[in-house]
Amino acid sequence: MARILVIEDEADLQQVLGYNLRQAGHEVSAATRGGDGLRLAREQKPDLVLLDLMLPDMAGMDVCRSLKKGADTAAIPVVVVTAKGEEIDRVLGFELGADDYVVKPFSVRELLLRVQAVLRRSQTVLRRCQTVPDEKPVVEFGRLRIDRAAHRTWVDGAEVTLTALEFKLLLALHDARNRVLTRERLLDGVWGLEADVTTRTVDTHVKRLRQKLGTAGDYVETIRGVGYRFAESPAEPARPGMRGHGPAADAGY
């Protein structure tokens, strides 16, 4: 059973979602306004948030941004549920840290399966951080420090807030140091190859991860035409066929 917060202003849809989530064994709370949803998220610390983008008091994107910037809410998975299905809306949603994006109208069964997949991913991250026998619980790598068990990251001593998905992506790259991970392999290992998740989504999340890591972002290298590689050592020089993370590199082409 998971605690799920539904932020949705359509009363009928909110009732349908609440009923079906409870039937699936989850505990559900709800809000019809973005401000109320943020307050409940901070008070209740739900396991997942279902978020509509078109709310009466504030844009759902701003709600998502606030959740992902808050130290106490950044790790809460967010599934966007919206009528806005254009590619630019999807990309923006993922850039803001959404873990999945479902377009209305949708099958309730499909939504429940997506919720289960996101919850499973989130729990996998926690188990991975707590039960890796051959890896040090705290990793020191140049400017970067990672605490697997605490799900925390620091750069130059300052803590960086990562979402559960970003933390899993960082671990996947770090644990494969000096090996190139293709976008397809990252999709399989980090996202579980969910529907509507494309290789472009990998590029978007890597770009966001680099931005959050700041001066440690250079440790994540783009291998032209292949994928991404975490540097073998903090002082490692660039190799042929490798490029940095400017706009062209982040496009992945």
PDB file of C-alpha atoms in Angstrom:
ATOM      1  CA  MET A   1       0.000   0.000   0.000  1.00  0.00           C
ATOM      2  CA  ALA A   2       1.206   3.491  -0.876  1.00  0.00           C
ATOM      3  CA  ARG A   3       0.097   6.950   0.187  1.00  0.00           C
ATOM      4  CA  ILE A   4      -0.947   8.842  -2.931  1.00  0.00           C
ATOM      5  CA  LEU A   5      -1.840  12.526  -3.196  1.00  0.00           C
ATOM      6  CA  VAL A   6      -4.152  13.457  -6.089  1.00  0.00           C
ATOM      7  CA  ILE A   7      -4.022  17.126  -7.132  1.00  0.00           C
ATOM      8  CA  GLU A   8      -6.932  17.453  -9.578  1.00  0.00           C
ATOM      9  CA  ASP A   9      -9.645  20.110  -9.841  1.00  0.00           C
ATOM     10  CA  GLU A  10     -12.174  18.048 -11.833  1.00  0.00           C
ATOM     11  CA  ALA A  11     -14.391  16.609  -9.102  1.00  0.00           C
ATOM     12  CA  ASP A  12     -15.625  13.625 -11.140  1.00  0.00           C
ATOM     13  CA  LEU A  13     -12.129  12.591 -12.218  1.00  0.00           C
ATOM     14  CA  GLN A  14     -10.791  13.078  -8.689  1.00  0.00           C
ATOM     15  CA  GLN A  15     -13.493  10.745  -7.371  1.00  0.00           C
ATOM     16  CA  VAL A  16     -12.795   8.140 -10.066  1.00  0.00           C
ATOM     17  CA  LEU A  17      -9.058   8.226  -9.377  1.00  0.00           C
ATOM     18  CA  GLY A  18      -9.565   8.087  -5.623  1.00  0.00           C
ATOM     19  CA  TYR A  19     -11.978   5.150  -5.856  1.00  0.00           C
ATOM     20  CA  ASN A  20      -9.753   3.090  -8.139  1.00  0.00           C
ATOM     21  CA  LEU A  21      -6.585   3.829  -6.167  1.00  0.00           C
ATOM     22  CA  ARG A  22      -8.290   2.779  -2.940  1.00  0.00           C
ATOM     23  CA  GLN A  23      -9.574  -0.371  -4.629  1.00  0.00           C
ATOM     24  CA  ALA A  24      -5.951  -1.109  -5.539  1.00  0.00           C
ATOM     25  CA  GLY A  25      -5.064  -0.886  -1.841  1.00  0.00           C
ATOM     26  CA  HIS A  26      -3.643   2.628  -1.653  1.00  0.00           C
ATOM     27  CA  GLU A  27      -4.315   5.407   0.854  1.00  0.00           C
ATOM     28  CA  VAL A  28      -5.515   8.511  -0.978  1.00  0.00           C
ATOM     29  CA  SER A  29      -5.700  12.201  -0.124  1.00  0.00           C
ATOM     30  CA  ALA A  30      -6.777  14.912  -2.539  1.00  0.00           C
ATOM     31  CA  ALA A  31      -6.589  18.607  -3.309  1.00  0.00           C
ATOM     32  CA  THR A  32      -8.327  20.696  -5.954  1.00  0.00           C
ATOM     33  CA  ARG A  33      -5.847  23.591  -5.870  1.00  0.00           C
ATOM     34  CA  GLY A  34      -2.107  23.684  -6.358  1.00  0.00           C
ATOM     35  CA  GLY A  35      -1.405  25.569  -3.147  1.00  0.00           C
ATOM     36  CA  ASP A  36      -3.382  23.079  -1.082  1.00  0.00           C
ATOM     37  CA  GLY A  37      -1.614  20.220  -2.858  1.00  0.00           C
ATOM     38  CA  LEU A  38       1.808  21.630  -1.983  1.00  0.00           C
ATOM     39  CA  ARG A  39       0.778  22.024   1.656  1.00  0.00           C
ATOM     40  CA  LEU A  40      -0.489  18.439   1.841  1.00  0.00           C
ATOM     41  CA  ALA A  41       2.642  17.117   0.145  1.00  0.00           C
ATOM     42  CA  ARG A  42       4.840  18.817   2.725  1.00  0.00           C
ATOM     43  CA  GLU A  43       2.680  17.675   5.641  1.00  0.00           C
ATOM     44  CA  GLN A  44       1.941  14.096   4.557  1.00  0.00           C
ATOM     45  CA  LYS A  45       5.089  13.166   2.586  1.00  0.00           C
ATOM     46  CA  PRO A  46       3.115  10.907   0.189  1.00  0.00           C
ATOM     47  CA  ASP A  47       4.777   8.074  -1.726  1.00  0.00           C
ATOM     48  CA  LEU A  48       3.545   9.534  -5.036  1.00  0.00           C
ATOM     49  CA  VAL A  49       1.715  12.581  -6.390  1.00  0.00           C
ATOM     50  CA  LEU A  50      -0.759  12.506  -9.287  1.00  0.00           C
ATOM     51  CA  LEU A  51      -0.725  16.050 -10.665  1.00  0.00           C
ATOM     52  CA  ASP A  52      -3.002  17.827 -13.120  1.00  0.00           C
ATOM     53  CA  LEU A  53      -1.348  20.707 -14.968  1.00  0.00           C
ATOM     54  CA  MET A  54      -4.420  22.932 -15.326  1.00  0.00           C
ATOM     55  CA  LEU A  55      -5.359  24.044 -11.808  1.00  0.00           C
ATOM     56  CA  PRO A  56      -7.455  27.058 -10.772  1.00  0.00           C
ATOM     57  CA  ASP A  57      -4.890  28.883  -8.649  1.00  0.00           C
ATOM     58  CA  MET A  58      -1.508  28.065 -10.175  1.00  0.00           C
ATOM     59  CA  ALA A  59       0.019  26.130 -13.050  1.00  0.00           C
ATOM     60  CA  GLY A  60       0.665  22.454 -12.383  1.00  0.00           C
ATOM     61  CA  MET A  61       4.174  22.928 -13.778  1.00  0.00           C
ATOM     62  CA  ASP A  62       4.838  25.396 -10.959  1.00  0.00           C
ATOM     63  CA  VAL A  63       3.554  22.848  -8.449  1.00  0.00           C
ATOM     64  CA  CYS A  64       5.924  20.241  -9.907  1.00  0.00           C
ATOM     65  CA  ARG A  65       8.807  22.708  -9.831  1.00  0.00           C
ATOM     66  CA  SER A  66       8.150  23.559  -6.180  1.00  0.00           C
ATOM     67  CA  LEU A  67       7.944  19.890  -5.214  1.00  0.00           C
ATOM     68  CA  LYS A  68      11.219  19.064  -6.923  1.00  0.00           C
ATOM     69  CA  LYS A  69      13.019  22.060  -5.438  1.00  0.00           C
ATOM     70  CA  GLY A  70      11.898  21.366  -1.873  1.00  0.00           C
ATOM     71  CA  ALA A  71      14.416  19.404   0.183  1.00  0.00           C
ATOM     72  CA  ASP A  72      11.614  17.503   1.923  1.00  0.00           C
ATOM     73  CA  THR A  73       9.572  16.760  -1.228  1.00  0.00           C
ATOM     74  CA  ALA A  74      12.144  16.395  -4.024  1.00  0.00           C
ATOM     75  CA  ALA A  75      12.276  12.607  -3.775  1.00  0.00           C
ATOM     76  CA  ILE A  76       8.477  12.190  -4.064  1.00  0.00           C
ATOM     77  CA  PRO A  77       7.658  10.738  -7.510  1.00  0.00           C
ATOM     78  CA  VAL A  78       5.294  12.883  -9.589  1.00  0.00           C
ATOM     79  CA  VAL A  79       3.046  11.501 -12.313  1.00  0.00           C
ATOM     80  CA  VAL A  80       1.562  14.262 -14.460  1.00  0.00           C
ATOM     81  CA  VAL A  81      -2.025  13.645 -15.614  1.00  0.00           C
ATOM     82  CA  THR A  82      -3.131  16.269 -18.137  1.00  0.00           C
ATOM     83  CA  ALA A  83      -4.923  17.068 -21.368  1.00  0.00           C
ATOM     84  CA  LYS A  84      -1.783  18.845 -22.609  1.00  0.00           C
ATOM     85  CA  GLY A  85      -0.219  16.199 -24.834  1.00  0.00           C
ATOM     86  CA  GLU A  86       2.093  18.174 -27.103  1.00  0.00           C
ATOM     87  CA  GLU A  87       5.737  17.092 -27.213  1.00  0.00           C
ATOM     88  CA  ILE A  88       6.900  20.422 -25.803  1.00  0.00           C
ATOM     89  CA  ASP A  89       4.613  19.926 -22.783  1.00  0.00           C
ATOM     90  CA  ARG A  90       5.952  16.410 -22.201  1.00  0.00           C
ATOM     91  CA  VAL A  91       9.565  17.547 -22.479  1.00  0.00           C
ATOM     92  CA  LEU A  92       8.961  20.452 -20.091  1.00  0.00           C
ATOM     93  CA  GLY A  93       7.289  18.101 -17.631  1.00  0.00           C
ATOM     94  CA  PHE A  94      10.259  15.737 -17.645  1.00  0.00           C
ATOM     95  CA  GLU A  95      12.709  18.649 -17.425  1.00  0.00           C
ATOM     96  CA  LEU A  96      10.935  19.799 -14.261  1.00  0.00           C
ATOM     97  CA  GLY A  97      11.407  16.345 -12.777  1.00  0.00           C
ATOM     98  CA  ALA A  98       8.143  14.504 -13.519  1.00  0.00           C
ATOM     99  CA  ASP A  99       8.582  10.732 -13.319  1.00  0.00           C
ATOM    100  CA  ASP A 100       5.850   9.941 -15.838  1.00  0.00           C
ATOM    101  CA  TYR A 101       3.411  11.823 -18.067  1.00  0.00           C
ATOM    102  CA  VAL A 102      -0.108  10.568 -18.829  1.00  0.00           C
ATOM    103  CA  VAL A 103      -2.349  12.347 -21.346  1.00  0.00           C
ATOM    104  CA  LYS A 104      -6.126  12.613 -20.953  1.00  0.00           C
ATOM    105  CA  PRO A 105      -8.285  10.801 -21.896  1.00  0.00           C
ATOM    106  CA  PHE A 106      -6.617   7.693 -20.502  1.00  0.00           C
ATOM    107  CA  SER A 107      -7.483   4.199 -19.365  1.00  0.00           C
ATOM    108  CA  VAL A 108      -7.755   4.009 -15.574  1.00  0.00           C
ATOM    109  CA  ARG A 109      -6.177   0.554 -15.742  1.00  0.00           C
ATOM    110  CA  GLU A 110      -3.211   1.943 -17.672  1.00  0.00           C
ATOM    111  CA  LEU A 111      -2.818   4.765 -15.156  1.00  0.00           C
ATOM    112  CA  LEU A 112      -2.828   2.291 -12.262  1.00  0.00           C
ATOM    113  CA  LEU A 113      -0.150   0.234 -14.009  1.00  0.00           C
ATOM    114  CA  ARG A 114       1.940   3.356 -14.515  1.00  0.00           C
ATOM    115  CA  VAL A 115       1.522   4.306 -10.856  1.00  0.00           C
ATOM    116  CA  GLN A 116       2.659   0.824  -9.826  1.00  0.00           C
ATOM    117  CA  ALA A 117       5.666   1.059 -12.152  1.00  0.00           C
ATOM    118  CA  VAL A 118       6.749   4.428 -10.726  1.00  0.00           C
ATOM    119  CA  LEU A 119       6.280   3.215  -7.151  1.00  0.00           C
ATOM    120  CA  ARG A 120       8.280   0.081  -7.937  1.00  0.00           C
ATOM    121  CA  ARG A 121      11.072   2.189  -9.430  1.00  0.00           C
ATOM    122  CA  SER A 122      11.144   4.423  -6.380  1.00  0.00           C
ATOM    123  CA  GLN A 123      11.363   1.447  -4.029  1.00  0.00           C
ATOM    124  CA  THR A 124      14.064  -0.119  -6.193  1.00  0.00           C
ATOM    125  CA  VAL A 125      16.172   3.010  -5.760  1.00  0.00           C
ATOM    126  CA  LEU A 126      15.828   2.799  -1.984  1.00  0.00           C
ATOM    127  CA  ARG A 127      16.686  -0.920  -1.900  1.00  0.00           C
ATOM    128  CA  ARG A 128      19.590  -0.363  -4.255  1.00  0.00           C
ATOM    129  CA  CYS A 129      20.988   2.346  -2.005  1.00  0.00           C
ATOM    130  CA  GLN A 130      20.603   0.233   1.112  1.00  0.00           C
ATOM    131  CA  THR A 131      21.650  -3.239  -0.046  1.00  0.00           C
ATOM    132  CA  VAL A 132      24.613  -2.973  -2.412  1.00  0.00           C
ATOM    133  CA  PRO A 133      27.113  -5.347  -0.742  1.00  0.00           C
ATOM    134  CA  ASP A 134      30.189  -4.598  -2.828  1.00  0.00           C
ATOM    135  CA  GLU A 135      29.833  -0.838  -2.987  1.00  0.00           C
ATOM    136  CA  LYS A 136      30.798   1.669  -0.335  1.00  0.00           C
ATOM    137  CA  PRO A 137      27.730   3.299   1.229  1.00  0.00           C
ATOM    138  CA  VAL A 138      29.392   6.702   0.854  1.00  0.00           C
ATOM    139  CA  VAL A 139      31.219   7.498  -2.391  1.00  0.00           C
ATOM    140  CA  GLU A 140      33.873  10.207  -2.661  1.00  0.00           C
ATOM    141  CA  PHE A 141      34.728  11.165  -6.251  1.00  0.00           C
ATOM    142  CA  GLY A 142      36.564  14.456  -6.694  1.00  0.00           C
ATOM    143  CA  ARG A 143      34.064  17.248  -6.053  1.00  0.00           C
ATOM    144  CA  LEU A 144      31.248  14.724  -5.692  1.00  0.00           C
ATOM    145  CA  ARG A 145      30.035  12.852  -2.596  1.00  0.00           C
ATOM    146  CA  ILE A 146      27.171  10.324  -2.698  1.00  0.00           C
ATOM    147  CA  ASP A 147      25.518   8.706   0.310  1.00  0.00           C
ATOM    148  CA  ARG A 148      23.607   5.701  -1.015  1.00  0.00           C
ATOM    149  CA  ALA A 149      21.744   4.842   2.181  1.00  0.00           C
ATOM    150  CA  ALA A 150      20.678   8.421   2.922  1.00  0.00           C
ATOM    151  CA  HIS A 151      19.831   9.170  -0.730  1.00  0.00           C
ATOM    152  CA  ARG A 152      21.900  12.389  -0.547  1.00  0.00           C
ATOM    153  CA  THR A 153      24.448  14.044  -2.825  1.00  0.00           C
ATOM    154  CA  TRP A 154      26.966  16.858  -2.275  1.00  0.00           C
ATOM    155  CA  VAL A 155      29.154  18.873  -4.651  1.00  0.00           C
ATOM    156  CA  ASP A 156      32.055  20.810  -3.104  1.00  0.00           C
ATOM    157  CA  GLY A 157      30.457  20.229   0.306  1.00  0.00           C
ATOM    158  CA  ALA A 158      27.090  21.760  -0.648  1.00  0.00           C
ATOM    159  CA  GLU A 159      24.119  19.404  -0.766  1.00  0.00           C
ATOM    160  CA  VAL A 160      22.392  18.971  -4.116  1.00  0.00           C
ATOM    161  CA  THR A 161      18.735  17.934  -4.126  1.00  0.00           C
ATOM    162  CA  LEU A 162      18.030  15.170  -6.649  1.00  0.00           C
ATOM    163  CA  THR A 163      14.766  13.422  -7.448  1.00  0.00           C
ATOM    164  CA  ALA A 164      14.588   9.645  -6.974  1.00  0.00           C
ATOM    165  CA  LEU A 165      14.963   9.169 -10.731  1.00  0.00           C
ATOM    166  CA  GLU A 166      17.923  11.554 -10.977  1.00  0.00           C
ATOM    167  CA  PHE A 167      19.617   9.809  -8.049  1.00  0.00           C
ATOM    168  CA  LYS A 168      19.097   6.431  -9.716  1.00  0.00           C
ATOM    169  CA  LEU A 169      20.507   7.802 -12.980  1.00  0.00           C
ATOM    170  CA  LEU A 170      23.561   9.184 -11.160  1.00  0.00           C
ATOM    171  CA  LEU A 171      24.184   5.833  -9.463  1.00  0.00           C
ATOM    172  CA  ALA A 172      23.790   3.939 -12.744  1.00  0.00           C
ATOM    173  CA  LEU A 173      26.366   6.171 -14.433  1.00  0.00           C
ATOM    174  CA  HIS A 174      28.758   6.234 -11.475  1.00  0.00           C
ATOM    175  CA  ASP A 175      28.639   2.477 -10.888  1.00  0.00           C
ATOM    176  CA  ALA A 176      29.504   1.899 -14.561  1.00  0.00           C
ATOM    177  CA  ARG A 177      32.550   4.191 -14.384  1.00  0.00           C
ATOM    178  CA  ASN A 178      34.672   4.236 -17.524  1.00  0.00           C
ATOM    179  CA  ARG A 179      32.049   2.217 -19.434  1.00  0.00           C
ATOM    180  CA  VAL A 180      29.746   3.734 -22.027  1.00  0.00           C
ATOM    181  CA  LEU A 181      26.039   3.293 -21.302  1.00  0.00           C
ATOM    182  CA  THR A 182      23.801   3.591 -24.341  1.00  0.00           C
ATOM    183  CA  ARG A 183      20.533   5.463 -24.065  1.00  0.00           C
ATOM    184  CA  GLU A 184      18.698   2.185 -24.585  1.00  0.00           C
ATOM    185  CA  ARG A 185      20.558   0.574 -21.692  1.00  0.00           C
ATOM    186  CA  LEU A 186      19.800   3.532 -19.447  1.00  0.00           C
ATOM    187  CA  LEU A 187      16.133   3.321 -20.442  1.00  0.00           C
ATOM    188  CA  ASP A 188      16.120  -0.336 -19.485  1.00  0.00           C
ATOM    189  CA  GLY A 189      18.005   0.050 -16.198  1.00  0.00           C
ATOM    190  CA  VAL A 190      16.663   3.381 -14.927  1.00  0.00           C
ATOM    191  CA  TRP A 191      13.251   3.791 -16.523  1.00  0.00           C
ATOM    192  CA  GLY A 192      12.308   0.146 -17.134  1.00  0.00           C
ATOM    193  CA  LEU A 193      11.479   0.909 -20.792  1.00  0.00           C
ATOM    194  CA  GLU A 194       8.067   2.389 -19.973  1.00  0.00           C
ATOM    195  CA  ALA A 195       5.709   3.458 -22.724  1.00  0.00           C
ATOM    196  CA  ASP A 196       6.129   7.043 -23.948  1.00  0.00           C
ATOM    197  CA  VAL A 197       9.668   7.210 -22.582  1.00  0.00           C
ATOM    198  CA  THR A 198      12.085   7.865 -25.428  1.00  0.00           C
ATOM    199  CA  THR A 199      15.820   8.197 -25.817  1.00  0.00           C
ATOM    200  CA  ARG A 200      15.252  11.948 -25.937  1.00  0.00           C
ATOM    201  CA  THR A 201      13.975  11.704 -22.367  1.00  0.00           C
ATOM    202  CA  VAL A 202      17.345  10.245 -21.349  1.00  0.00           C
ATOM    203  CA  ASP A 203      19.082  13.293 -22.843  1.00  0.00           C
ATOM    204  CA  THR A 204      16.691  15.623 -21.006  1.00  0.00           C
ATOM    205  CA  HIS A 205      17.333  13.972 -17.640  1.00  0.00           C
ATOM    206  CA  VAL A 206      21.102  13.816 -18.138  1.00  0.00           C
ATOM    207  CA  LYS A 207      21.085  17.524 -18.988  1.00  0.00           C
ATOM    208  CA  ARG A 208      19.102  18.278 -15.837  1.00  0.00           C
ATOM    209  CA  LEU A 209      21.395  16.083 -13.727  1.00  0.00           C
ATOM    210  CA  ARG A 210      24.477  17.881 -15.061  1.00  0.00           C
ATOM    211  CA  GLN A 211      22.947  21.256 -14.302  1.00  0.00           C
ATOM    212  CA  LYS A 212      22.230  20.234 -10.718  1.00  0.00           C
ATOM    213  CA  LEU A 213      25.733  18.808 -10.247  1.00  0.00           C
ATOM    214  CA  GLY A 214      27.263  22.090 -11.390  1.00  0.00           C
ATOM    215  CA  THR A 215      31.056  21.835 -11.289  1.00  0.00           C
ATOM    216  CA  ALA A 216      30.775  18.039 -11.011  1.00  0.00           C
ATOM    217  CA  GLY A 217      28.610  17.857 -14.127  1.00  0.00           C
ATOM    218  CA  ASP A 218      31.724  17.314 -16.257  1.00  0.00           C
ATOM    219  CA  TYR A 219      32.081  13.828 -14.754  1.00  0.00           C
ATOM    220  CA  VAL A 220      29.137  12.776 -16.945  1.00  0.00           C
ATOM    221  CA  GLU A 221      30.502  12.693 -20.486  1.00  0.00           C
ATOM    222  CA  THR A 222      28.646  12.414 -23.782  1.00  0.00           C
ATOM    223  CA  ILE A 223      30.018   9.860 -26.238  1.00  0.00           C
ATOM    224  CA  ARG A 224      28.995  11.067 -29.666  1.00  0.00           C
ATOM    225  CA  GLY A 225      26.395   8.870 -31.311  1.00  0.00           C
ATOM    226  CA  VAL A 226      26.451   6.259 -28.522  1.00  0.00           C
ATOM    227  CA  GLY A 227      25.405   7.411 -25.051  1.00  0.00           C
ATOM    228  CA  TYR A 228      26.986   8.536 -21.800  1.00  0.00           C
ATOM    229  CA  ARG A 229      30.008   7.636 -19.713  1.00  0.00           C
ATOM    230  CA  PHE A 230      31.035   8.552 -16.162  1.00  0.00           C
ATOM    231  CA  ALA A 231      34.715   9.504 -15.985  1.00  0.00           C
ATOM    232  CA  GLU A 232      37.115   6.894 -14.595  1.00  0.00           C
ATOM    233  CA  SER A 233      38.796   9.502 -12.414  1.00  0.00           C
ATOM    234  CA  PRO A 234      38.025  13.140 -11.520  1.00  0.00           C
ATOM    235  CA  ALA A 235      41.149  14.397 -13.276  1.00  0.00           C
ATOM    236  CA  GLU A 236      40.756  12.300 -16.415  1.00  0.00           C
ATOM    237  CA  PRO A 237      41.399  14.220 -19.680  1.00  0.00           C
ATOM    238  CA  ALA A 238      38.875  14.163 -22.518  1.00  0.00           C
ATOM    239  CA  ARG A 239      39.160  11.297 -24.999  1.00  0.00           C
ATOM    240  CA  PRO A 240      38.693  11.309 -28.766  1.00  0.00           C
ATOM    241  CA  GLY A 241      35.039  10.969 -29.754  1.00  0.00           C
ATOM    242  CA  MET A 242      33.902  12.496 -26.486  1.00  0.00           C
ATOM    243  CA  ARG A 243      32.407  15.915 -26.029  1.00  0.00           C
ATOM    244  CA  GLY A 244      31.246  18.160 -23.233  1.00  0.00           C
ATOM    245  CA  HIS A 245      27.744  19.190 -22.279  1.00  0.00           C
ATOM    246  CA  GLY A 246      26.887  22.325 -24.185  1.00  0.00           C
ATOM    247  CA  PRO A 247      23.596  22.585 -26.107  1.00  0.00           C
ATOM    248  CA  ALA A 248      24.828  20.419 -28.973  1.00  0.00           C
ATOM    249  CA  ALA A 249      26.112  17.693 -26.695  1.00  0.00           C
ATOM    250  CA  ASP A 250      22.909  17.588 -24.666  1.00  0.00           C
ATOM    251  CA  ALA A 251      20.916  17.092 -27.845  1.00  0.00           C
ATOM    252  CA  GLY A 252      22.682  13.766 -28.178  1.00  0.00           C
ATOM    253  CA  TYR A 253      23.305  13.987 -31.927  1.00  0.00           C
TER     254      TYR A 253
END
